[in-house]
Tab-separated table of C-alpha atoms and ligand atoms in Angstrom:
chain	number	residue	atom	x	y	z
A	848	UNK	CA	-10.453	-21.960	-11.597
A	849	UNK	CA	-7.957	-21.722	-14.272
A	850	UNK	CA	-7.289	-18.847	-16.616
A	851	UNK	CA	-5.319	-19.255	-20.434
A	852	UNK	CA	-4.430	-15.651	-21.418
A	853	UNK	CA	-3.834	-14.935	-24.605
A	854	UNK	CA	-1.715	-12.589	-26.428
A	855	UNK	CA	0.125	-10.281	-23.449
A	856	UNK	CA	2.511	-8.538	-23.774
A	857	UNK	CA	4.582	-9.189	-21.055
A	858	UNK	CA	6.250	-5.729	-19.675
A	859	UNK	CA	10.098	-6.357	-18.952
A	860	UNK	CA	11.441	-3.794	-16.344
A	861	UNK	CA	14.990	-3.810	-17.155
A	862	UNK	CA	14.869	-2.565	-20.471
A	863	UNK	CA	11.576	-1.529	-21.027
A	864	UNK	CA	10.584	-3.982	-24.257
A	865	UNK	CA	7.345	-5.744	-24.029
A	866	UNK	CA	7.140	-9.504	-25.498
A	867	UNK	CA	4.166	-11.366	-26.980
A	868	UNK	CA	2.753	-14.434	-24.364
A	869	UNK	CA	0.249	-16.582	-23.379
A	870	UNK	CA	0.261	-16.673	-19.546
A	871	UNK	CA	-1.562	-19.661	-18.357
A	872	UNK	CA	-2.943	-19.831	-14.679
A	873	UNK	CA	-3.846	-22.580	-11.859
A	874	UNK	CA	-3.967	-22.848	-8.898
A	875	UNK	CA	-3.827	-19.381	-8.398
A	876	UNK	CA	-0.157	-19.058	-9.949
A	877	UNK	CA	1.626	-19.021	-13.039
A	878	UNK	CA	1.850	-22.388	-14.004
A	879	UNK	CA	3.211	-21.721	-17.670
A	880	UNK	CA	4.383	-18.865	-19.985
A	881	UNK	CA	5.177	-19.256	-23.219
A	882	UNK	CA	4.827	-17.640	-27.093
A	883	UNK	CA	2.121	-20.168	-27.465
A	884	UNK	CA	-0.392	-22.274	-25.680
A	885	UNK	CA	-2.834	-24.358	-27.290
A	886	UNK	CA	-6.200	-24.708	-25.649
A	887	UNK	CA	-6.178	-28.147	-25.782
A	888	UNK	CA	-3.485	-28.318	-23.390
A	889	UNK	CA	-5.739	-26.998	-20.800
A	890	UNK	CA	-9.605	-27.451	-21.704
A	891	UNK	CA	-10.472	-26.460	-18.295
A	892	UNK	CA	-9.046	-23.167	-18.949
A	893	UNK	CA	-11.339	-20.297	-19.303
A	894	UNK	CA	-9.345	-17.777	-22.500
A	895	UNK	CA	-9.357	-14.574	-21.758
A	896	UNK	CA	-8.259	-12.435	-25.154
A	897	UNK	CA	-5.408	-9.945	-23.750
A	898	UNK	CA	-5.740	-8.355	-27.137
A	899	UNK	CA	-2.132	-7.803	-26.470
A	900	UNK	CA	-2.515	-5.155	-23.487
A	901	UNK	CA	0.576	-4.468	-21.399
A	902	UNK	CA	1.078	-7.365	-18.738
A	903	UNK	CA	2.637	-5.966	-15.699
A	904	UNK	CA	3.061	-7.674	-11.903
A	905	UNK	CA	-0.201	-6.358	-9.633
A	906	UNK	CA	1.109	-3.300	-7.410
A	907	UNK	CA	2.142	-3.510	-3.740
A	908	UNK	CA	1.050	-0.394	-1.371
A	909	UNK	CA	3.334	-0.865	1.011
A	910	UNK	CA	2.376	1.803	3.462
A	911	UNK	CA	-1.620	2.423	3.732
A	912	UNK	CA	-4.423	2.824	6.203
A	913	UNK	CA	-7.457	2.524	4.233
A	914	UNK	CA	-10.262	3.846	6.641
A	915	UNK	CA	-9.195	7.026	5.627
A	916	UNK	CA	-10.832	6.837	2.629
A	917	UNK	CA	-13.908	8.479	4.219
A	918	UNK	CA	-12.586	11.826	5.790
A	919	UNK	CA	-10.449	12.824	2.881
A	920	UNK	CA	-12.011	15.861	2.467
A	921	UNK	CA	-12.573	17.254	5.729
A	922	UNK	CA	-8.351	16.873	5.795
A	923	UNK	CA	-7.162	19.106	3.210
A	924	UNK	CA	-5.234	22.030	3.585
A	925	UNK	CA	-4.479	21.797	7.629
A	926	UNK	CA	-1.284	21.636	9.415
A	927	UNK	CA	-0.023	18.779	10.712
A	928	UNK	CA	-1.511	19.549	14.342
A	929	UNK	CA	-4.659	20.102	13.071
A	930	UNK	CA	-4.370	17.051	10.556
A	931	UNK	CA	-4.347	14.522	13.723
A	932	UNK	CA	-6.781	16.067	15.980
A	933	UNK	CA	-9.182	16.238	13.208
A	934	UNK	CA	-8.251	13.124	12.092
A	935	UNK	CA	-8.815	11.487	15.359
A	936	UNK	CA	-12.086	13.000	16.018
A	937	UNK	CA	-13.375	11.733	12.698
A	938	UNK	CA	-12.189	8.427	13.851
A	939	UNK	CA	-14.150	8.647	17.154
A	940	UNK	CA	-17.223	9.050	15.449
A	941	UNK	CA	-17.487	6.282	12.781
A	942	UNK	CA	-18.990	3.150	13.803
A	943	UNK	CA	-18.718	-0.353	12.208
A	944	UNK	CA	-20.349	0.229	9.230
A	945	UNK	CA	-18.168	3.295	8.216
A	946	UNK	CA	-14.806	1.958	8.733
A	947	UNK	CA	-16.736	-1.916	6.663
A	948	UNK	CA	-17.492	0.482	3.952
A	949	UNK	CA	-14.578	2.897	3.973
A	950	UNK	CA	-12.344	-0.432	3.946
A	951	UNK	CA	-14.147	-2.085	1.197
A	952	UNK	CA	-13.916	0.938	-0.813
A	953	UNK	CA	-10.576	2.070	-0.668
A	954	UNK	CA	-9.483	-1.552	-1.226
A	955	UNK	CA	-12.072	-1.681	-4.329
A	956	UNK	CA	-10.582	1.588	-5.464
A	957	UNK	CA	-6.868	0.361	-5.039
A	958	UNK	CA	-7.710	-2.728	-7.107
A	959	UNK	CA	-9.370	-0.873	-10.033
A	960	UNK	CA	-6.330	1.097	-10.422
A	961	UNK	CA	-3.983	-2.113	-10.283
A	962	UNK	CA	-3.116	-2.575	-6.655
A	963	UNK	CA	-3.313	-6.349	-5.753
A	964	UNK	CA	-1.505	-6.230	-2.353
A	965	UNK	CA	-1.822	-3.650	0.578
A	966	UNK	CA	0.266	-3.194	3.993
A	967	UNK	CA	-2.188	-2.141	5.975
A	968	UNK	CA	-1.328	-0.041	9.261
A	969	UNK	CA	-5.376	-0.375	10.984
A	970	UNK	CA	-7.054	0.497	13.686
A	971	UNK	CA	-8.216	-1.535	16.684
A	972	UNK	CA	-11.219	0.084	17.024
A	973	UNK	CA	-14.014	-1.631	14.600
A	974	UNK	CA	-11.665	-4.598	13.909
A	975	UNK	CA	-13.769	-7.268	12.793
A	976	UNK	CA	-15.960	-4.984	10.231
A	977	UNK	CA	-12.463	-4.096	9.027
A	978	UNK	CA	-10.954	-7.490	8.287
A	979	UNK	CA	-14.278	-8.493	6.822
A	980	UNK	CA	-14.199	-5.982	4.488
A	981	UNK	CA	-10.734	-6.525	3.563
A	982	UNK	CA	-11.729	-10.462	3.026
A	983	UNK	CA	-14.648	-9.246	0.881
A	984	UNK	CA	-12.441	-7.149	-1.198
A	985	UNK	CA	-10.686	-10.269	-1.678
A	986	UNK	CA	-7.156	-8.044	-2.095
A	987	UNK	CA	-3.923	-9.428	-0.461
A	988	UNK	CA	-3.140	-7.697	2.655
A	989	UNK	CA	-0.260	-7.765	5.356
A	990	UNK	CA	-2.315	-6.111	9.021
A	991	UNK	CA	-1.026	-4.749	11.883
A	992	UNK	CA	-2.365	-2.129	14.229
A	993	UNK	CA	-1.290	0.790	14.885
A	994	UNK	CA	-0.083	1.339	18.517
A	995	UNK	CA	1.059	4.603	20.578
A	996	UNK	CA	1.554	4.874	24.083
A	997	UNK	CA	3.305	8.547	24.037
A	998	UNK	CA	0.309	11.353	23.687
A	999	UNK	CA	1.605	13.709	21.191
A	1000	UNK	CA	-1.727	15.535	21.488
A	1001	UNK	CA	-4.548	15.484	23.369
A	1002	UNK	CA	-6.498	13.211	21.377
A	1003	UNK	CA	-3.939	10.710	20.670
A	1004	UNK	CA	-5.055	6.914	21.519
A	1005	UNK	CA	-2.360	5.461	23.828
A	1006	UNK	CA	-2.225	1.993	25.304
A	1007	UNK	CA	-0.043	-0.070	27.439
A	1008	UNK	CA	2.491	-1.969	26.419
A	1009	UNK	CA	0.679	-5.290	28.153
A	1010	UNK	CA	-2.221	-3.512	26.038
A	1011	UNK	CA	-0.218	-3.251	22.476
A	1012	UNK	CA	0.924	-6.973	23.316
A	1013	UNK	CA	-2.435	-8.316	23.768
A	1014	UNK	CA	-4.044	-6.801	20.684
A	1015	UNK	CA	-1.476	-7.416	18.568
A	1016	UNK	CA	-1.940	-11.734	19.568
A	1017	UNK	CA	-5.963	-11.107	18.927
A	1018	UNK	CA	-5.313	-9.642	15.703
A	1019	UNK	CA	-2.551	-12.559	14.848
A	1020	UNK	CA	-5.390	-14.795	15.710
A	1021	UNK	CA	-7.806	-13.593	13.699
A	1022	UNK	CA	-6.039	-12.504	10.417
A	1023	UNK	CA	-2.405	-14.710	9.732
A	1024	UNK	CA	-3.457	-17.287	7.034
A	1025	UNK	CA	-7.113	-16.165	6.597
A	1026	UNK	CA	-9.015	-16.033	3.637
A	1027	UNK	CA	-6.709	-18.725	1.900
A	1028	UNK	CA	-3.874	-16.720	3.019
A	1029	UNK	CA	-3.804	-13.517	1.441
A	1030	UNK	CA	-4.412	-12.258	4.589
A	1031	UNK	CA	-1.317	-11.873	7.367
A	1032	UNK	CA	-0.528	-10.199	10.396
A	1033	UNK	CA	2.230	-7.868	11.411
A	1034	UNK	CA	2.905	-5.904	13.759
A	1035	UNK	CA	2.828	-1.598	13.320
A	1036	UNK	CA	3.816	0.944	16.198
A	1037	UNK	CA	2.925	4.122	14.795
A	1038	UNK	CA	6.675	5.358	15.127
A	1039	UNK	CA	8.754	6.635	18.084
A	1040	UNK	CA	7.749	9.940	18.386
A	1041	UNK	CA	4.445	8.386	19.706
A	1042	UNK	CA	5.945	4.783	20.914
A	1043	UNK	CA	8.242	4.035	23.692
A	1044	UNK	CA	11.645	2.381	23.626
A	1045	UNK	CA	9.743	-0.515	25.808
A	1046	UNK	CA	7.031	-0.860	23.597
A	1047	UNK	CA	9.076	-0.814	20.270
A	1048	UNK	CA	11.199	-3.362	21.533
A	1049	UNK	CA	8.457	-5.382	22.893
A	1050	UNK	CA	6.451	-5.569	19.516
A	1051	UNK	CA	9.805	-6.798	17.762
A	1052	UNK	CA	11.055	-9.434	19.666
A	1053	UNK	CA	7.132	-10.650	19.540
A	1054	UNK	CA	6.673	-10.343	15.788
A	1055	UNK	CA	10.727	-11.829	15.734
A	1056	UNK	CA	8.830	-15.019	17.265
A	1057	UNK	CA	6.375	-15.031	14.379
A	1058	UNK	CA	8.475	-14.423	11.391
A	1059	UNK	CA	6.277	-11.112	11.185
A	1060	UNK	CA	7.004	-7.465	9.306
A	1061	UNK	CA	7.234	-4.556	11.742
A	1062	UNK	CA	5.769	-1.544	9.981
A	1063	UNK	CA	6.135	1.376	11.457
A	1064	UNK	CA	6.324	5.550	10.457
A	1065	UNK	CA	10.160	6.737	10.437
A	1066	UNK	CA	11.019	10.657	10.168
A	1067	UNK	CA	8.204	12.051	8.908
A	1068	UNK	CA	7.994	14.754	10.633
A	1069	UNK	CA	10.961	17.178	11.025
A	1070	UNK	CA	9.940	18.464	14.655
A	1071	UNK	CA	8.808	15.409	15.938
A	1072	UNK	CA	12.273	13.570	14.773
A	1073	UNK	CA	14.365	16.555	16.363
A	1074	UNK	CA	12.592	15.677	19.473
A	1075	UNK	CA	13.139	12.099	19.711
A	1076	UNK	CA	16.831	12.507	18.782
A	1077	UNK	CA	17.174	14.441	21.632
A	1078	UNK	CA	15.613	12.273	23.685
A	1079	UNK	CA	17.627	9.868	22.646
A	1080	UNK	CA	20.750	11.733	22.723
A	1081	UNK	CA	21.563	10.283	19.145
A	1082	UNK	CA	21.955	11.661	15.692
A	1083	UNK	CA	18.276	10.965	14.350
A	1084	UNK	CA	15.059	8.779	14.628
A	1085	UNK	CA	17.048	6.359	12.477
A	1086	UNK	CA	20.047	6.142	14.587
A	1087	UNK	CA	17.375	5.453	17.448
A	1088	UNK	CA	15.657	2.381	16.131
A	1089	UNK	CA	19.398	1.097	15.089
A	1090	UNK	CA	20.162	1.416	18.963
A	1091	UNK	CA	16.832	0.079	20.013
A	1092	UNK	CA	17.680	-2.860	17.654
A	1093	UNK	CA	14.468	-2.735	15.588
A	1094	UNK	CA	16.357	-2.580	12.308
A	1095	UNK	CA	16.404	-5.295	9.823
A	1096	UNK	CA	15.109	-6.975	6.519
A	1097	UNK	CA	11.719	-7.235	8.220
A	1098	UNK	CA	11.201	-3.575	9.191
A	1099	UNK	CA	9.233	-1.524	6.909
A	1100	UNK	CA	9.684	2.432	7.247
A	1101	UNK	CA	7.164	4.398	6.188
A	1102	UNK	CA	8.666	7.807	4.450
A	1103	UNK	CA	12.130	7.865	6.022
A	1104	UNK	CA	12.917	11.987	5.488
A	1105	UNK	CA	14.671	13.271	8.060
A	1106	UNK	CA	17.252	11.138	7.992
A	1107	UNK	CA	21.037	12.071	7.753
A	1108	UNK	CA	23.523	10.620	5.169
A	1109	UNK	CA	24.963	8.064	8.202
A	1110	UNK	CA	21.752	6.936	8.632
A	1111	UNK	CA	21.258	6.046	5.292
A	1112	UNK	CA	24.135	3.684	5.343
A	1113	UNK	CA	22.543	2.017	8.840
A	1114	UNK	CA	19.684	1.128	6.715
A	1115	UNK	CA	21.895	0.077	3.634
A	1116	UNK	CA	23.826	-1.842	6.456
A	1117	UNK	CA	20.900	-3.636	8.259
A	1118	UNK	CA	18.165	-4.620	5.243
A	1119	UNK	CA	15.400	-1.733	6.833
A	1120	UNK	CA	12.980	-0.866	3.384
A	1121	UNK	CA	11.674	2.405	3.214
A	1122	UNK	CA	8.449	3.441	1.848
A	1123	UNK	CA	7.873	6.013	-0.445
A	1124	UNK	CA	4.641	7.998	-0.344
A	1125	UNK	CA	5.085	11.067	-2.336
A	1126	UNK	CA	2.011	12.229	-2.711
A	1127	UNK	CA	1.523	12.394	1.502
A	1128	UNK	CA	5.141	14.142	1.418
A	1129	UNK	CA	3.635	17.151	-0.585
A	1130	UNK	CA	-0.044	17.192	0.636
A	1131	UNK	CA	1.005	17.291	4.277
A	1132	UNK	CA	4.304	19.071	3.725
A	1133	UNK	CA	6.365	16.500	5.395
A	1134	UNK	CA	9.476	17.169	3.253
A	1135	UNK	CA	11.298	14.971	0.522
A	1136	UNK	CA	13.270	12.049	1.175
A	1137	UNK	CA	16.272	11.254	0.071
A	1138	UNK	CA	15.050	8.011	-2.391
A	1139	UNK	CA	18.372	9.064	-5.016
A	1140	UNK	CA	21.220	8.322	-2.407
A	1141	UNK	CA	18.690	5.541	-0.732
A	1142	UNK	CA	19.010	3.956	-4.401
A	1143	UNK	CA	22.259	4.338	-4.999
A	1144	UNK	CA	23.316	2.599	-1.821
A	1145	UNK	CA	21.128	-0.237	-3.102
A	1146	UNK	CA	18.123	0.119	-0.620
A	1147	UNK	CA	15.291	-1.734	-2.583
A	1148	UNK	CA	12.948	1.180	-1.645
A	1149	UNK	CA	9.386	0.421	-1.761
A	1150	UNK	CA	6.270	2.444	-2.370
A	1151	UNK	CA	2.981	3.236	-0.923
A	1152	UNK	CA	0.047	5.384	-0.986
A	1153	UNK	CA	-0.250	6.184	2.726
A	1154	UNK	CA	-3.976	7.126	4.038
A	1155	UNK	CA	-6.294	9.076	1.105
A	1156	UNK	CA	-6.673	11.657	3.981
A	1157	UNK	CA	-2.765	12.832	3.177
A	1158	UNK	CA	-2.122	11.940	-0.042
A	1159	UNK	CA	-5.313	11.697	-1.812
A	1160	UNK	CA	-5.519	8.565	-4.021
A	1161	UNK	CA	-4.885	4.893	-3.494
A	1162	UNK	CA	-3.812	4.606	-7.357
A	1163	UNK	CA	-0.056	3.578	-7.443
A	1164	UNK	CA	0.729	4.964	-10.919
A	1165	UNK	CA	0.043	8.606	-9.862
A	1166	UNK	CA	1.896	7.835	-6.704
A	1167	UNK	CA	5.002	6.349	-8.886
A	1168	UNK	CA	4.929	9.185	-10.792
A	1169	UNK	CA	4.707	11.533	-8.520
A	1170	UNK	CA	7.692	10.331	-6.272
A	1171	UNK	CA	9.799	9.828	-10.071
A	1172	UNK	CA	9.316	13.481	-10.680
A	1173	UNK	CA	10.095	14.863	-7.425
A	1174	UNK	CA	13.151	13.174	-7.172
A	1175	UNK	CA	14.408	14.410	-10.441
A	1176	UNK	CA	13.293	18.057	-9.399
A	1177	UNK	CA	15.185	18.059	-6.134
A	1178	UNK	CA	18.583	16.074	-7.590
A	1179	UNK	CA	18.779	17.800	-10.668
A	1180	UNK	CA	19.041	14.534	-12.472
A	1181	UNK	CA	16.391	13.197	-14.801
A	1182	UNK	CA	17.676	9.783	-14.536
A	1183	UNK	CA	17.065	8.981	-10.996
A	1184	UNK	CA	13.882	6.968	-10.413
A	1185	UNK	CA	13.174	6.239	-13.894
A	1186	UNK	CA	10.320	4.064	-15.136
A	1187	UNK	CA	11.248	0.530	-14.824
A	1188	UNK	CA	12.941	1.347	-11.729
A	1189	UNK	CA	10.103	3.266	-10.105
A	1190	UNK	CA	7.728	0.009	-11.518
A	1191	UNK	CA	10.356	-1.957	-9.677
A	1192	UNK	CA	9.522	-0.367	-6.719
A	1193	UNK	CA	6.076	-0.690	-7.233
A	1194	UNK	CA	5.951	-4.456	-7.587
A	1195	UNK	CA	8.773	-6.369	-6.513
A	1196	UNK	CA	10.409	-4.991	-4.239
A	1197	UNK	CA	7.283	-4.262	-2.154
A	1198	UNK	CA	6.215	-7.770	-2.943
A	1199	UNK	CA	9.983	-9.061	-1.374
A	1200	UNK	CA	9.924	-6.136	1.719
A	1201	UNK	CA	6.642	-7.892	2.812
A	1202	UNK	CA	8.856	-11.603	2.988
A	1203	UNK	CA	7.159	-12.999	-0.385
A	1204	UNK	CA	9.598	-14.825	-2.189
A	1205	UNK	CA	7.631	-15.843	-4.710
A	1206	UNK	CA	5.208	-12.770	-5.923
A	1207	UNK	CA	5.617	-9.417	-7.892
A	1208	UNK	CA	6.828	-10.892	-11.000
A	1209	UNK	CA	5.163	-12.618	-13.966
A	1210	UNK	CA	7.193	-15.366	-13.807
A	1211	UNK	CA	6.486	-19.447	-13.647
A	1212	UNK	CA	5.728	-21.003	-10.448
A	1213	UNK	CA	4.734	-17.406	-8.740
A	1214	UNK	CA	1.898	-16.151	-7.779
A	1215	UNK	CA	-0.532	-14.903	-10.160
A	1216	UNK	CA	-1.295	-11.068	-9.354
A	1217	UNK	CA	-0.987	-9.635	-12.226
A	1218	UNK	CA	-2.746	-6.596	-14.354
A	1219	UNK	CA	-3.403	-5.984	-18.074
A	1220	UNK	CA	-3.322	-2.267	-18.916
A	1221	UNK	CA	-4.964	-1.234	-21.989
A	1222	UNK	CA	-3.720	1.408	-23.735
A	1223	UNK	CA	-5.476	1.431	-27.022
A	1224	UNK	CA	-8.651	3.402	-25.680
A	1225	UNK	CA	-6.542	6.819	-24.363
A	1226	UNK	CA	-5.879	9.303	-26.569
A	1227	UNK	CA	-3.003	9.966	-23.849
A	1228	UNK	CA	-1.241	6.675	-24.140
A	1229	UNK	CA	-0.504	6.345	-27.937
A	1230	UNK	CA	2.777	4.594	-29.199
A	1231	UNK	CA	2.948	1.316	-28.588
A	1232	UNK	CA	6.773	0.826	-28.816
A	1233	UNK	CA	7.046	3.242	-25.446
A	1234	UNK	CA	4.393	1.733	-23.244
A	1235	UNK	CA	6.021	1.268	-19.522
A	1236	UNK	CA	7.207	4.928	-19.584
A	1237	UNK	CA	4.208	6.493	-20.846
A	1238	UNK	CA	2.036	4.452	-18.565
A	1239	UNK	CA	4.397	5.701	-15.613
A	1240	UNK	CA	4.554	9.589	-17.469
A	1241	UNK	CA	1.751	9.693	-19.362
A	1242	UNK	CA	-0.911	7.570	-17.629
A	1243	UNK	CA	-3.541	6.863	-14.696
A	1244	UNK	CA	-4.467	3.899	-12.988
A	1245	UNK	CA	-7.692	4.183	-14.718
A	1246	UNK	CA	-5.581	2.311	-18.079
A	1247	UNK	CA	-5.794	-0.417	-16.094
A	1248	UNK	CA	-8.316	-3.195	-17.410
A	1249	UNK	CA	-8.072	-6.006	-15.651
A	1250	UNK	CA	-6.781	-7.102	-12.177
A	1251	UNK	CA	-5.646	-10.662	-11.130
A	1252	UNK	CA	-5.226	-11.449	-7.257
A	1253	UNK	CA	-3.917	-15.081	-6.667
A	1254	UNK	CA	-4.934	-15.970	-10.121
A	1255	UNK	CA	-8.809	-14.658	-10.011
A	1256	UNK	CA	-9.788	-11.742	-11.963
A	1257	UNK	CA	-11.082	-9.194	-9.577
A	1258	UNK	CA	-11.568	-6.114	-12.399
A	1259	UNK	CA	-12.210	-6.959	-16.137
A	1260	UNK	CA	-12.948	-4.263	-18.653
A	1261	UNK	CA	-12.256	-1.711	-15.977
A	1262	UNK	CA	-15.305	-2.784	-13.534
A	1263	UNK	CA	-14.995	-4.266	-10.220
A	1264	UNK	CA	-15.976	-7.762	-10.707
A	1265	UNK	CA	-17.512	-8.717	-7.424
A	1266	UNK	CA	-19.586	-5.992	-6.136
A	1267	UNK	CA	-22.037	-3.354	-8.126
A	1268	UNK	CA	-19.783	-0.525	-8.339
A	1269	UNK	CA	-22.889	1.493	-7.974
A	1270	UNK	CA	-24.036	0.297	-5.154
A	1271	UNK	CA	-21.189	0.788	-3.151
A	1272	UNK	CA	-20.898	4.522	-4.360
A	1273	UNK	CA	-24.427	5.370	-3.425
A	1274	UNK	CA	-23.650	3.751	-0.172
A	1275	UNK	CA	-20.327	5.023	0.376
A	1276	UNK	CA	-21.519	8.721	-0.703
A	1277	UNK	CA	-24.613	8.755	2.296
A	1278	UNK	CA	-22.197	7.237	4.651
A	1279	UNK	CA	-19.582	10.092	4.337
A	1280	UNK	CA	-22.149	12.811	4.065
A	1281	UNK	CA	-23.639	11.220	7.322
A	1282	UNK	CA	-20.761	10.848	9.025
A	1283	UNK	CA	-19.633	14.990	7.735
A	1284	UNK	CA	-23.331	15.869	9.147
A	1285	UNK	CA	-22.285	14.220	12.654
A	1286	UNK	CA	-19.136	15.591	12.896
A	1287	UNK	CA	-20.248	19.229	12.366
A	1288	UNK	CA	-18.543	20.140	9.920
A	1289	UNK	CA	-20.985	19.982	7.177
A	1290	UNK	CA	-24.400	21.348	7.995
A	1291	UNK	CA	-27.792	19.003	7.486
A	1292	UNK	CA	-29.339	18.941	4.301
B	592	LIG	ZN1	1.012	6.520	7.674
């Protein structure tokens, strides 16, 4: 199907402007952009009237696991010990249909609020419901399990490394190139306070083979990475994966804190993106990393919004915003992370961490994810001539109004497209409670 939109206006994140366009798509990319397109040049062409709403690229969430979707609530508030083992005991007891549902909806949710790619770090456990319901969804998504074989607690799922190696081929099997290829495989040890040097090394050299990202969690917590320096015997959890040789343009590294200013440079140095999650940083009291100096070295940081159990959301503008603000707070400088680069972050260089080469830009010839954010129907969002900073500042990801994923329109006038909305929040709402009642911790009606 093709799509001739008409009248965007296309959001430029260098300076800020916006200028008028017709965008038209096929094939499931950009195939032209220009002040005007007749029609008649493309009668197959379904026009869709932007009515000159902002045009920015879709979003990347670069660090995610969606599942979590369902036990937000029963989260909030703990310390990081009691975060995981609750967490994992939640995890014990949903079956198949949770973690379908749970998938489906925080994928749904993502996409309503502008999110058209996810890097996913899953479970094993209930793997086919899950990659169904991320093919449902119909969002683009990078997979890769999450693997541990040091217990940190006493809940903690560990495997072998034989173990790690074998799931991570099943999963490469049944996820790299599927559903037309929005869907691919990666590989994600959890990080190394919970992964061992032989298992982290063992997951690159295999996803090396493949041309695969290696995902993974780097100094998030400030205990945990004073333990496996020592371990080590090396400065940090940074200077560890350096020496264990996992660093490079294909490693993704979820919240890099506790890093020292050496460190920094090794990831400058060897191509490493971190991920921002903000929100998780605060929620869970993690700490704040240092995404100023990571900038100024050049690092094309990217940005994610982790599980909804620690941050809360799975809508990238509150995340942007939140990381933009908390930067200037802690540097002192309202300049760092400001709007086009924190949209930046958001889009392209999440798009180009994850190896695309040719997505998170409206631009000819890429790939056409792309959103249209009204902002004629908030009182909030007023003056036109300021849009991308008062979207960032001022705005939700509910502005959004319509969502393309490879050039099909997923969310128009703000409603989910291909599933009743309603029906999966009546379902979603008894599977939660259900799964609460279960648990114990919320009593039967
Ligand atoms: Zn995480």
């Amino acid at each position: 199907m093709s799509f001739l939109i008409k009248n965007a206006d296309v959001g430029n994140l260098d300076d800020l402007s916006t200028s008028g366009k017709d965008i038209l798509i096929e094939g499931g990319r950009f195939k032209k952009i220009a002040d005007h397109i007749d029609p008649k040049e493309c009668p197959e062409a379904t026009v869709i009237e932007a009515n000159h709403m902002l045009a920015l690229p879709g979003f990347t969430d670069c660090h995610s696991h969606v599942y979590q979707t369902f036990i937000k609530g029963p989260l909030d508030d703990l310390v990081i010990t009691d975060w995981l083992v609750r967490l994992f005991t939640f995890e014990d007891y949903m079956t198949d249909e949770d973690y379908y549902y749970a998938t489906l909806l925080s994928c749904l949710s993502a996409m309503r609020f502008g999110t058209t790619t996810i890097n996913e770090m899953g479970g094993y456990e209930h793997l086919d419901a899950t990659l169904q319901a991320f093919e449902d969804a119909g969002i683009r998504v990078t997979f890769g399990i999450s693997t541990t074989d040091i217990a940190e607690n006493e809940v903690t799922p560990i495997i072998s490394v034989q173990e790690a190696l074998r799931r991570s081929e099943e999963v490469y099997d049944k996820v790299h190139g599927r559903n037309h290829g929005l869907m691919r495989a990666s590989v994600a040890p959890a990080g190394l306070p919970a992964v061992s040097a032989e298992m982290a090394k063992t997951l690159k050299a295999w996803a090396n083979e493949r041309g695969l990202i290696y995902h993974t969690h780097l100094g998030e917590g400030k205990m945990e990475t004073e333990r496996v320096a020592k371990e080590y015997g090396l400065g940090g959890e940074g200077e560890a994966l350096e020496y264990l040789g996992i660093l490079d343009e294909k490693t993704l590294l979820a919240h890099s804190i506790w890093l020292s200013d050496h460190e920094l440079d090794i990831i400058a140095r060897t191509g490493a993106i971190p991920v921002h999650c903000p929100n998780t940083n605060m929620k869970i009291s993690d700490g704040i990393p240092k995404i100023a100096q990571m900038l100024e070295r050049g690092i094309p940081v990217a940005m994610g919004c982790d599980g909804e159990a620690s941050s809360g959301t799975k809508d990238m503008v509150r995340e942007g915003k939140a990381g933009s603000y908390l930067q200037k707070a802690v540097t002192l400088d309202p300049t760092v992370m400001d709007a086009g680069t924190t949209f930046k972050m958001m889009t392209i260089n999440g798009a180009k961490a994850l190896g695309y080469d040719d997505l998170g830009e409206i631009k000819e010839g890429y790939q056409a994810d792309m959103i249209l954010v009204n902002m004629e129907d908030d009182l909030s969002l007023t003056d036109r001539d300021h849009r991308i900073g008062n979207l960032l500042y001022a705005g939700t990801g509910h502005a959004v109004d319509t969502v393309f994923v490879a050039g099909q329109p997923k969310v128009r006038n703000k409603k989910i497209q291909h599933f009743d909305e309603q029906f999966i929040l009546n379902k979603c709402n008894e599977l939660i409670h259900k799964l609460n009642v279960r648990t114990g911790y919320v009593k039967e009606d």
